[in-house]
């Protein structure tokens, strides 16, 4: 009798566990390696606000509630999940330095697929300043080593620039178009037709309404004929049109595929930071980041636009 | 080719297998026999690119014999030997230095004067500093090349 009850409880627990895991996997269905860090290993995400954060007193006695979106807006604050690379003191110092840098220059929220314009100090240029406009094809790195790569096609020549986000040489980062794409890395744009990467260098910033979610651009890019830089048919790319390859490519891709990896819990655990730790990290920095956001909004409202003389 | 020669003699069939896969990642170096893209409007350059026979690098004037931005190279175009300056490479660069989709070269003569009259492709800013240094060191004049560029990246 006791055994039956125990079995029933166990099976219910297993079912609930599996349901929660399944819901997590549905939420992050196709996940490239870079997104793993933001995944939560916690099975019930609504319990993210722990007891300690509820008791924290900030200005006006507000509860310091750290929203879940922090991990996507500021992904470089999460450290490298590899065990050999973890060093809590170094991480805390890096976070201090990152906040310091953010108080000097506005590092906006952007995702791969957003169009940015970066002005950087360039000792080789006569004006000592150079500006580059491009679409962000890759974003990565942790802490002060966070980087992003911008791509643009200028005068029918594809150019890419690698930027370190916290480099003191960067003077200004503007987001001209804030949007996401269907994939987390757009390296296939190197093999795509040039029209998908061409952005005018004097592009005007496009503003989104306050409080709206970041739009997802469902565009399907057409690739140039083979040879390509990578075997795109072997990667589950959402943002490309039908590749139009002979059957043998897809057959070989199916043979080489590792479909069990998405069920590998330990792999996910190793490549992500546990939710409790993410929470504590963002609880440390969230108040300051909020302050920076508020000052940025106030600055935007206060900037005086000098009226231009017409006629 | 890290195999000692005795292995090829003992297992001759392995040689053909070894030639079908790469054991190191692609590094996009500009070395001897690399095909380059001529980006100025010199006659010989335009003809070579139009024919579909891009110039091949036969020597890199560098201690390492691996070319990067600003290196002088000796090219074989249409049966002739011409010198050129690399103005853009596919190799991954440091931060803030642009990386191009093709290995671009501008043809020059021995004194450093370019053979064409215009470069229609963007040129990296770092080339200014590299060529200025080369002016001093080598005694050639590369400033005319920079004057031809329409856009700097």
mmCIF file with all atom_site columns, C-alpha atoms in Angstrom, chain B:
data_model
loop_
_atom_site.group_PDB
_atom_site.id
_atom_site.type_symbol
_atom_site.label_atom_id
_atom_site.label_alt_id
_atom_site.label_comp_id
_atom_site.label_asym_id
_atom_site.label_entity_id
_atom_site.label_seq_id
_atom_site.pdbx_PDB_ins_code
_atom_site.Cartn_x
_atom_site.Cartn_y
_atom_site.Cartn_z
_atom_site.occupancy
_atom_site.B_iso_or_equiv
_atom_site.pdbx_formal_charge
_atom_site.auth_seq_id
_atom_site.auth_comp_id
_atom_site.auth_asym_id
_atom_site.auth_atom_id
_atom_site.pdbx_PDB_model_num
ATOM 1   C CA . UNK B 1 1   ? 51.998 17.501 -43.332 1.00 0.00 ? 1   UNK B CA 1
ATOM 2   C CA . UNK B 1 2   ? 53.097 16.313 -39.902 1.00 0.00 ? 2   UNK B CA 1
ATOM 3   C CA . UNK B 1 3   ? 53.604 12.675 -41.010 1.00 0.00 ? 3   UNK B CA 1
ATOM 4   C CA . UNK B 1 4   ? 57.175 11.461 -41.349 1.00 0.00 ? 4   UNK B CA 1
ATOM 5   C CA . UNK B 1 5   ? 58.032 10.323 -44.869 1.00 0.00 ? 5   UNK B CA 1
ATOM 6   C CA . UNK B 1 6   ? 58.314 6.631  -43.893 1.00 0.00 ? 6   UNK B CA 1
ATOM 7   C CA . UNK B 1 7   ? 54.516 6.577  -43.216 1.00 0.00 ? 7   UNK B CA 1
ATOM 8   C CA . UNK B 1 8   ? 53.682 7.504  -46.805 1.00 0.00 ? 8   UNK B CA 1
ATOM 9   C CA . UNK B 1 9   ? 55.945 4.699  -48.057 1.00 0.00 ? 9   UNK B CA 1
ATOM 10  C CA . UNK B 1 10  ? 54.403 2.136  -45.709 1.00 0.00 ? 10  UNK B CA 1
ATOM 11  C CA . UNK B 1 11  ? 50.765 3.199  -46.195 1.00 0.00 ? 11  UNK B CA 1
ATOM 12  C CA . UNK B 1 12  ? 50.616 4.790  -49.681 1.00 0.00 ? 12  UNK B CA 1
ATOM 13  C CA . UNK B 1 13  ? 46.799 4.824  -49.809 1.00 0.00 ? 13  UNK B CA 1
ATOM 14  C CA . UNK B 1 14  ? 46.627 7.073  -46.744 1.00 0.00 ? 14  UNK B CA 1
ATOM 15  C CA . UNK B 1 15  ? 48.243 9.871  -48.737 1.00 0.00 ? 15  UNK B CA 1
ATOM 16  C CA . UNK B 1 16  ? 45.196 10.224 -50.976 1.00 0.00 ? 16  UNK B CA 1
ATOM 17  C CA . UNK B 1 17  ? 42.884 10.224 -47.929 1.00 0.00 ? 17  UNK B CA 1
ATOM 18  C CA . UNK B 1 18  ? 44.957 12.890 -46.207 1.00 0.00 ? 18  UNK B CA 1
ATOM 19  C CA . UNK B 1 19  ? 44.590 15.114 -49.217 1.00 0.00 ? 19  UNK B CA 1
ATOM 20  C CA . UNK B 1 20  ? 40.769 15.005 -48.989 1.00 0.00 ? 20  UNK B CA 1
ATOM 21  C CA . UNK B 1 21  ? 40.349 16.594 -45.522 1.00 0.00 ? 21  UNK B CA 1
ATOM 22  C CA . UNK B 1 22  ? 41.847 19.555 -43.713 1.00 0.00 ? 22  UNK B CA 1
ATOM 23  C CA . UNK B 1 23  ? 43.381 19.124 -40.309 1.00 0.00 ? 23  UNK B CA 1
ATOM 24  C CA . UNK B 1 24  ? 43.509 22.840 -39.511 1.00 0.00 ? 24  UNK B CA 1
ATOM 25  C CA . UNK B 1 25  ? 40.859 25.567 -39.771 1.00 0.00 ? 25  UNK B CA 1
ATOM 26  C CA . UNK B 1 26  ? 40.813 28.001 -42.668 1.00 0.00 ? 26  UNK B CA 1
ATOM 27  C CA . UNK B 1 27  ? 43.033 30.988 -41.901 1.00 0.00 ? 27  UNK B CA 1
ATOM 28  C CA . UNK B 1 28  ? 42.513 33.016 -45.101 1.00 0.00 ? 28  UNK B CA 1
ATOM 29  C CA . UNK B 1 29  ? 46.191 33.921 -45.428 1.00 0.00 ? 29  UNK B CA 1
ATOM 30  C CA . UNK B 1 30  ? 47.575 35.683 -48.483 1.00 0.00 ? 30  UNK B CA 1
ATOM 31  C CA . UNK B 1 31  ? 50.562 33.533 -49.460 1.00 0.00 ? 31  UNK B CA 1
ATOM 32  C CA . UNK B 1 32  ? 52.160 32.374 -52.712 1.00 0.00 ? 32  UNK B CA 1
ATOM 33  C CA . UNK B 1 33  ? 49.631 31.237 -55.313 1.00 0.00 ? 33  UNK B CA 1
ATOM 34  C CA . UNK B 1 34  ? 46.756 33.060 -53.593 1.00 0.00 ? 34  UNK B CA 1
ATOM 35  C CA . UNK B 1 35  ? 44.366 34.541 -56.122 1.00 0.00 ? 35  UNK B CA 1
ATOM 36  C CA . UNK B 1 36  ? 43.690 38.219 -55.486 1.00 0.00 ? 36  UNK B CA 1
ATOM 37  C CA . UNK B 1 37  ? 41.109 40.701 -56.684 1.00 0.00 ? 37  UNK B CA 1
ATOM 38  C CA . UNK B 1 38  ? 42.344 43.827 -58.456 1.00 0.00 ? 38  UNK B CA 1
ATOM 39  C CA . UNK B 1 39  ? 40.276 46.811 -57.307 1.00 0.00 ? 39  UNK B CA 1
ATOM 40  C CA . UNK B 1 40  ? 41.684 49.692 -59.326 1.00 0.00 ? 40  UNK B CA 1
ATOM 41  C CA . UNK B 1 41  ? 40.780 50.629 -62.890 1.00 0.00 ? 41  UNK B CA 1
ATOM 42  C CA . UNK B 1 42  ? 44.121 49.805 -64.518 1.00 0.00 ? 42  UNK B CA 1
ATOM 43  C CA . UNK B 1 43  ? 43.803 48.245 -67.979 1.00 0.00 ? 43  UNK B CA 1
ATOM 44  C CA . UNK B 1 44  ? 45.662 45.061 -67.221 1.00 0.00 ? 44  UNK B CA 1
ATOM 45  C CA . UNK B 1 45  ? 43.751 44.601 -63.935 1.00 0.00 ? 45  UNK B CA 1
ATOM 46  C CA . UNK B 1 46  ? 40.353 45.085 -65.551 1.00 0.00 ? 46  UNK B CA 1
ATOM 47  C CA . UNK B 1 47  ? 41.159 42.669 -68.371 1.00 0.00 ? 47  UNK B CA 1
ATOM 48  C CA . UNK B 1 48  ? 42.422 39.996 -65.996 1.00 0.00 ? 48  UNK B CA 1
ATOM 49  C CA . UNK B 1 49  ? 39.339 40.239 -63.746 1.00 0.00 ? 49  UNK B CA 1
ATOM 50  C CA . UNK B 1 50  ? 36.956 40.292 -66.731 1.00 0.00 ? 50  UNK B CA 1
ATOM 51  C CA . UNK B 1 51  ? 38.574 37.210 -68.250 1.00 0.00 ? 51  UNK B CA 1
ATOM 52  C CA . UNK B 1 52  ? 38.055 35.271 -65.048 1.00 0.00 ? 52  UNK B CA 1
ATOM 53  C CA . UNK B 1 53  ? 41.782 34.794 -64.500 1.00 0.00 ? 53  UNK B CA 1
ATOM 54  C CA . UNK B 1 54  ? 42.539 36.811 -61.350 1.00 0.00 ? 54  UNK B CA 1
ATOM 55  C CA . UNK B 1 55  ? 46.198 37.535 -60.592 1.00 0.00 ? 55  UNK B CA 1
ATOM 56  C CA . UNK B 1 56  ? 48.100 35.058 -58.467 1.00 0.00 ? 56  UNK B CA 1
ATOM 57  C CA . UNK B 1 57  ? 50.513 36.161 -55.782 1.00 0.00 ? 57  UNK B CA 1
ATOM 58  C CA . UNK B 1 58  ? 53.991 34.784 -56.464 1.00 0.00 ? 58  UNK B CA 1
ATOM 59  C CA . UNK B 1 59  ? 55.887 36.545 -53.702 1.00 0.00 ? 59  UNK B CA 1
ATOM 60  C CA . UNK B 1 60  ? 55.062 38.494 -50.555 1.00 0.00 ? 60  UNK B CA 1
ATOM 61  C CA . UNK B 1 61  ? 57.601 41.148 -49.543 1.00 0.00 ? 61  UNK B CA 1
ATOM 62  C CA . UNK B 1 62  ? 57.467 40.241 -45.902 1.00 0.00 ? 62  UNK B CA 1
ATOM 63  C CA . UNK B 1 63  ? 59.675 38.334 -43.485 1.00 0.00 ? 63  UNK B CA 1
ATOM 64  C CA . UNK B 1 64  ? 56.922 35.774 -42.853 1.00 0.00 ? 64  UNK B CA 1
ATOM 65  C CA . UNK B 1 65  ? 55.806 35.607 -46.523 1.00 0.00 ? 65  UNK B CA 1
ATOM 66  C CA . UNK B 1 66  ? 52.213 35.943 -45.315 1.00 0.00 ? 66  UNK B CA 1
ATOM 67  C CA . UNK B 1 67  ? 50.488 39.087 -46.544 1.00 0.00 ? 67  UNK B CA 1
ATOM 68  C CA . UNK B 1 68  ? 48.273 41.433 -44.539 1.00 0.00 ? 68  UNK B CA 1
ATOM 69  C CA . UNK B 1 69  ? 46.927 44.941 -45.166 1.00 0.00 ? 69  UNK B CA 1
ATOM 70  C CA . UNK B 1 70  ? 49.623 47.203 -46.590 1.00 0.00 ? 70  UNK B CA 1
ATOM 71  C CA . UNK B 1 71  ? 52.058 44.508 -47.727 1.00 0.00 ? 71  UNK B CA 1
ATOM 72  C CA . UNK B 1 72  ? 53.675 44.674 -51.140 1.00 0.00 ? 72  UNK B CA 1
ATOM 73  C CA . UNK B 1 73  ? 53.184 41.539 -53.231 1.00 0.00 ? 73  UNK B CA 1
ATOM 74  C CA . UNK B 1 74  ? 54.475 40.355 -56.603 1.00 0.00 ? 74  UNK B CA 1
ATOM 75  C CA . UNK B 1 75  ? 51.658 39.211 -58.859 1.00 0.00 ? 75  UNK B CA 1
ATOM 76  C CA . UNK B 1 76  ? 51.461 37.205 -62.049 1.00 0.00 ? 76  UNK B CA 1
ATOM 77  C CA . UNK B 1 77  ? 48.821 38.844 -64.319 1.00 0.00 ? 77  UNK B CA 1
ATOM 78  C CA . UNK B 1 78  ? 48.266 37.845 -67.917 1.00 0.00 ? 78  UNK B CA 1
ATOM 79  C CA . UNK B 1 79  ? 51.734 36.382 -68.187 1.00 0.00 ? 79  UNK B CA 1
ATOM 80  C CA . UNK B 1 80  ? 53.409 39.476 -66.725 1.00 0.00 ? 80  UNK B CA 1
ATOM 81  C CA . UNK B 1 81  ? 54.933 40.195 -63.349 1.00 0.00 ? 81  UNK B CA 1
ATOM 82  C CA . UNK B 1 82  ? 53.495 43.236 -61.568 1.00 0.00 ? 82  UNK B CA 1
ATOM 83  C CA . UNK B 1 83  ? 53.762 44.551 -58.051 1.00 0.00 ? 83  UNK B CA 1
ATOM 84  C CA . UNK B 1 84  ? 50.748 45.364 -55.894 1.00 0.00 ? 84  UNK B CA 1
ATOM 85  C CA . UNK B 1 85  ? 49.721 46.545 -52.436 1.00 0.00 ? 85  UNK B CA 1
ATOM 86  C CA . UNK B 1 86  ? 47.158 44.600 -50.409 1.00 0.00 ? 86  UNK B CA 1
ATOM 87  C CA . UNK B 1 87  ? 44.343 46.942 -49.446 1.00 0.00 ? 87  UNK B CA 1
ATOM 88  C CA . UNK B 1 88  ? 41.947 44.506 -47.849 1.00 0.00 ? 88  UNK B CA 1
ATOM 89  C CA . UNK B 1 89  ? 42.170 40.929 -46.624 1.00 0.00 ? 89  UNK B CA 1
ATOM 90  C CA . UNK B 1 90  ? 39.725 38.186 -45.652 1.00 0.00 ? 90  UNK B CA 1
ATOM 91  C CA . UNK B 1 91  ? 41.729 37.273 -42.599 1.00 0.00 ? 91  UNK B CA 1
ATOM 92  C CA . UNK B 1 92  ? 40.166 38.065 -39.195 1.00 0.00 ? 92  UNK B CA 1
ATOM 93  C CA . UNK B 1 93  ? 41.625 41.327 -37.937 1.00 0.00 ? 93  UNK B CA 1
ATOM 94  C CA . UNK B 1 94  ? 41.994 42.941 -34.519 1.00 0.00 ? 94  UNK B CA 1
ATOM 95  C CA . UNK B 1 95  ? 39.216 45.121 -33.165 1.00 0.00 ? 95  UNK B CA 1
ATOM 96  C CA . UNK B 1 96  ? 38.407 48.282 -35.155 1.00 0.00 ? 96  UNK B CA 1
ATOM 97  C CA . UNK B 1 97  ? 40.246 47.096 -38.292 1.00 0.00 ? 97  UNK B CA 1
ATOM 98  C CA . UNK B 1 98  ? 37.827 46.175 -41.090 1.00 0.00 ? 98  UNK B CA 1
ATOM 99  C CA . UNK B 1 99  ? 37.744 42.718 -42.603 1.00 0.00 ? 99  UNK B CA 1
ATOM 100 C CA . UNK B 1 100 ? 36.755 42.377 -46.245 1.00 0.00 ? 100 UNK B CA 1
ATOM 101 C CA . UNK B 1 101 ? 34.977 39.644 -48.167 1.00 0.00 ? 101 UNK B CA 1
ATOM 102 C CA . UNK B 1 102 ? 37.760 39.385 -50.742 1.00 0.00 ? 102 UNK B CA 1
ATOM 103 C CA . UNK B 1 103 ? 41.531 39.850 -50.819 1.00 0.00 ? 103 UNK B CA 1
ATOM 104 C CA . UNK B 1 104 ? 41.911 43.163 -52.620 1.00 0.00 ? 104 UNK B CA 1
ATOM 105 C CA . UNK B 1 105 ? 45.057 44.436 -54.293 1.00 0.00 ? 105 UNK B CA 1
ATOM 106 C CA . UNK B 1 106 ? 46.010 47.662 -56.073 1.00 0.00 ? 106 UNK B CA 1
ATOM 107 C CA . UNK B 1 107 ? 48.642 47.407 -58.827 1.00 0.00 ? 107 UNK B CA 1
ATOM 108 C CA . UNK B 1 108 ? 51.699 49.628 -58.485 1.00 0.00 ? 108 UNK B CA 1
ATOM 109 C CA . UNK B 1 109 ? 55.021 50.001 -60.235 1.00 0.00 ? 109 UNK B CA 1
ATOM 110 C CA . UNK B 1 110 ? 58.429 49.820 -58.603 1.00 0.00 ? 110 UNK B CA 1
ATOM 111 C CA . UNK B 1 111 ? 58.330 53.398 -57.340 1.00 0.00 ? 111 UNK B CA 1
ATOM 112 C CA . UNK B 1 112 ? 54.956 52.993 -55.692 1.00 0.00 ? 112 UNK B CA 1
ATOM 113 C CA . UNK B 1 113 ? 52.876 54.949 -58.213 1.00 0.00 ? 113 UNK B CA 1
ATOM 114 C CA . UNK B 1 114 ? 49.639 53.088 -58.920 1.00 0.00 ? 114 UNK B CA 1
ATOM 115 C CA . UNK B 1 115 ? 48.856 51.953 -62.453 1.00 0.00 ? 115 UNK B CA 1
ATOM 116 C CA . UNK B 1 116 ? 45.159 52.821 -62.228 1.00 0.00 ? 116 UNK B CA 1
ATOM 117 C CA . UNK B 1 117 ? 43.432 56.161 -61.672 1.00 0.00 ? 117 UNK B CA 1
ATOM 118 C CA . UNK B 1 118 ? 40.699 55.265 -59.213 1.00 0.00 ? 118 UNK B CA 1
ATOM 119 C CA . UNK B 1 119 ? 39.908 52.738 -56.484 1.00 0.00 ? 119 UNK B CA 1
ATOM 120 C CA . UNK B 1 120 ? 36.170 52.159 -56.254 1.00 0.00 ? 120 UNK B CA 1
ATOM 121 C CA . UNK B 1 121 ? 36.251 49.908 -53.197 1.00 0.00 ? 121 UNK B CA 1
ATOM 122 C CA . UNK B 1 122 ? 36.534 51.082 -49.544 1.00 0.00 ? 122 UNK B CA 1
ATOM 123 C CA . UNK B 1 123 ? 40.049 51.139 -48.079 1.00 0.00 ? 123 UNK B CA 1
ATOM 124 C CA . UNK B 1 124 ? 40.914 50.705 -44.392 1.00 0.00 ? 124 UNK B CA 1
ATOM 125 C CA . UNK B 1 125 ? 42.091 53.801 -42.525 1.00 0.00 ? 125 UNK B CA 1
ATOM 126 C CA . UNK B 1 126 ? 45.013 51.907 -41.035 1.00 0.00 ? 126 UNK B CA 1
ATOM 127 C CA . UNK B 1 127 ? 46.562 51.852 -44.505 1.00 0.00 ? 127 UNK B CA 1
ATOM 128 C CA . UNK B 1 128 ? 47.377 55.542 -44.097 1.00 0.00 ? 128 UNK B CA 1
ATOM 129 C CA . UNK B 1 129 ? 49.703 54.855 -41.181 1.00 0.00 ? 129 UNK B CA 1
ATOM 130 C CA . UNK B 1 130 ? 51.186 51.685 -42.693 1.00 0.00 ? 130 UNK B CA 1
ATOM 131 C CA . UNK B 1 131 ? 52.035 53.302 -46.020 1.00 0.00 ? 131 UNK B CA 1
ATOM 132 C CA . UNK B 1 132 ? 53.385 56.456 -44.371 1.00 0.00 ? 132 UNK B CA 1
ATOM 133 C CA . UNK B 1 133 ? 55.836 54.287 -42.436 1.00 0.00 ? 133 UNK B CA 1
ATOM 134 C CA . UNK B 1 134 ? 56.752 52.436 -45.626 1.00 0.00 ? 134 UNK B CA 1
ATOM 135 C CA . UNK B 1 135 ? 57.400 55.755 -47.383 1.00 0.00 ? 135 UNK B CA 1
ATOM 136 C CA . UNK B 1 136 ? 60.039 56.561 -44.824 1.00 0.00 ? 136 UNK B CA 1
ATOM 137 C CA . UNK B 1 137 ? 61.560 53.090 -44.569 1.00 0.00 ? 137 UNK B CA 1
ATOM 138 C CA . UNK B 1 138 ? 61.578 51.978 -48.203 1.00 0.00 ? 138 UNK B CA 1
ATOM 139 C CA . UNK B 1 139 ? 61.982 55.364 -49.845 1.00 0.00 ? 139 UNK B CA 1
ATOM 140 C CA . UNK B 1 140 ? 59.054 54.740 -52.198 1.00 0.00 ? 140 UNK B CA 1
ATOM 141 C CA . UNK B 1 141 ? 56.063 57.051 -52.502 1.00 0.00 ? 141 UNK B CA 1
ATOM 142 C CA . UNK B 1 142 ? 52.741 55.445 -51.617 1.00 0.00 ? 142 UNK B CA 1
ATOM 143 C CA . UNK B 1 143 ? 50.789 58.643 -50.980 1.00 0.00 ? 143 UNK B CA 1
ATOM 144 C CA . UNK B 1 144 ? 49.378 58.616 -54.539 1.00 0.00 ? 144 UNK B CA 1
ATOM 145 C CA . UNK B 1 145 ? 47.619 55.325 -53.760 1.00 0.00 ? 145 UNK B CA 1
ATOM 146 C CA . UNK B 1 146 ? 45.783 56.908 -50.842 1.00 0.00 ? 146 UNK B CA 1
ATOM 147 C CA . UNK B 1 147 ? 44.819 59.853 -53.022 1.00 0.00 ? 147 UNK B CA 1
ATOM 148 C CA . UNK B 1 148 ? 43.050 57.492 -55.463 1.00 0.00 ? 148 UNK B CA 1
ATOM 149 C CA . UNK B 1 149 ? 40.767 55.998 -52.813 1.00 0.00 ? 149 UNK B CA 1
ATOM 150 C CA . UNK B 1 150 ? 37.159 57.211 -52.947 1.00 0.00 ? 150 UNK B CA 1
ATOM 151 C CA . UNK B 1 151 ? 36.083 55.962 -49.537 1.00 0.00 ? 151 UNK B CA 1
ATOM 152 C CA . UNK B 1 152 ? 37.818 55.040 -46.307 1.00 0.00 ? 152 UNK B CA 1
ATOM 153 C CA . UNK B 1 153 ? 36.287 52.595 -43.829 1.00 0.00 ? 153 UNK B CA 1
#
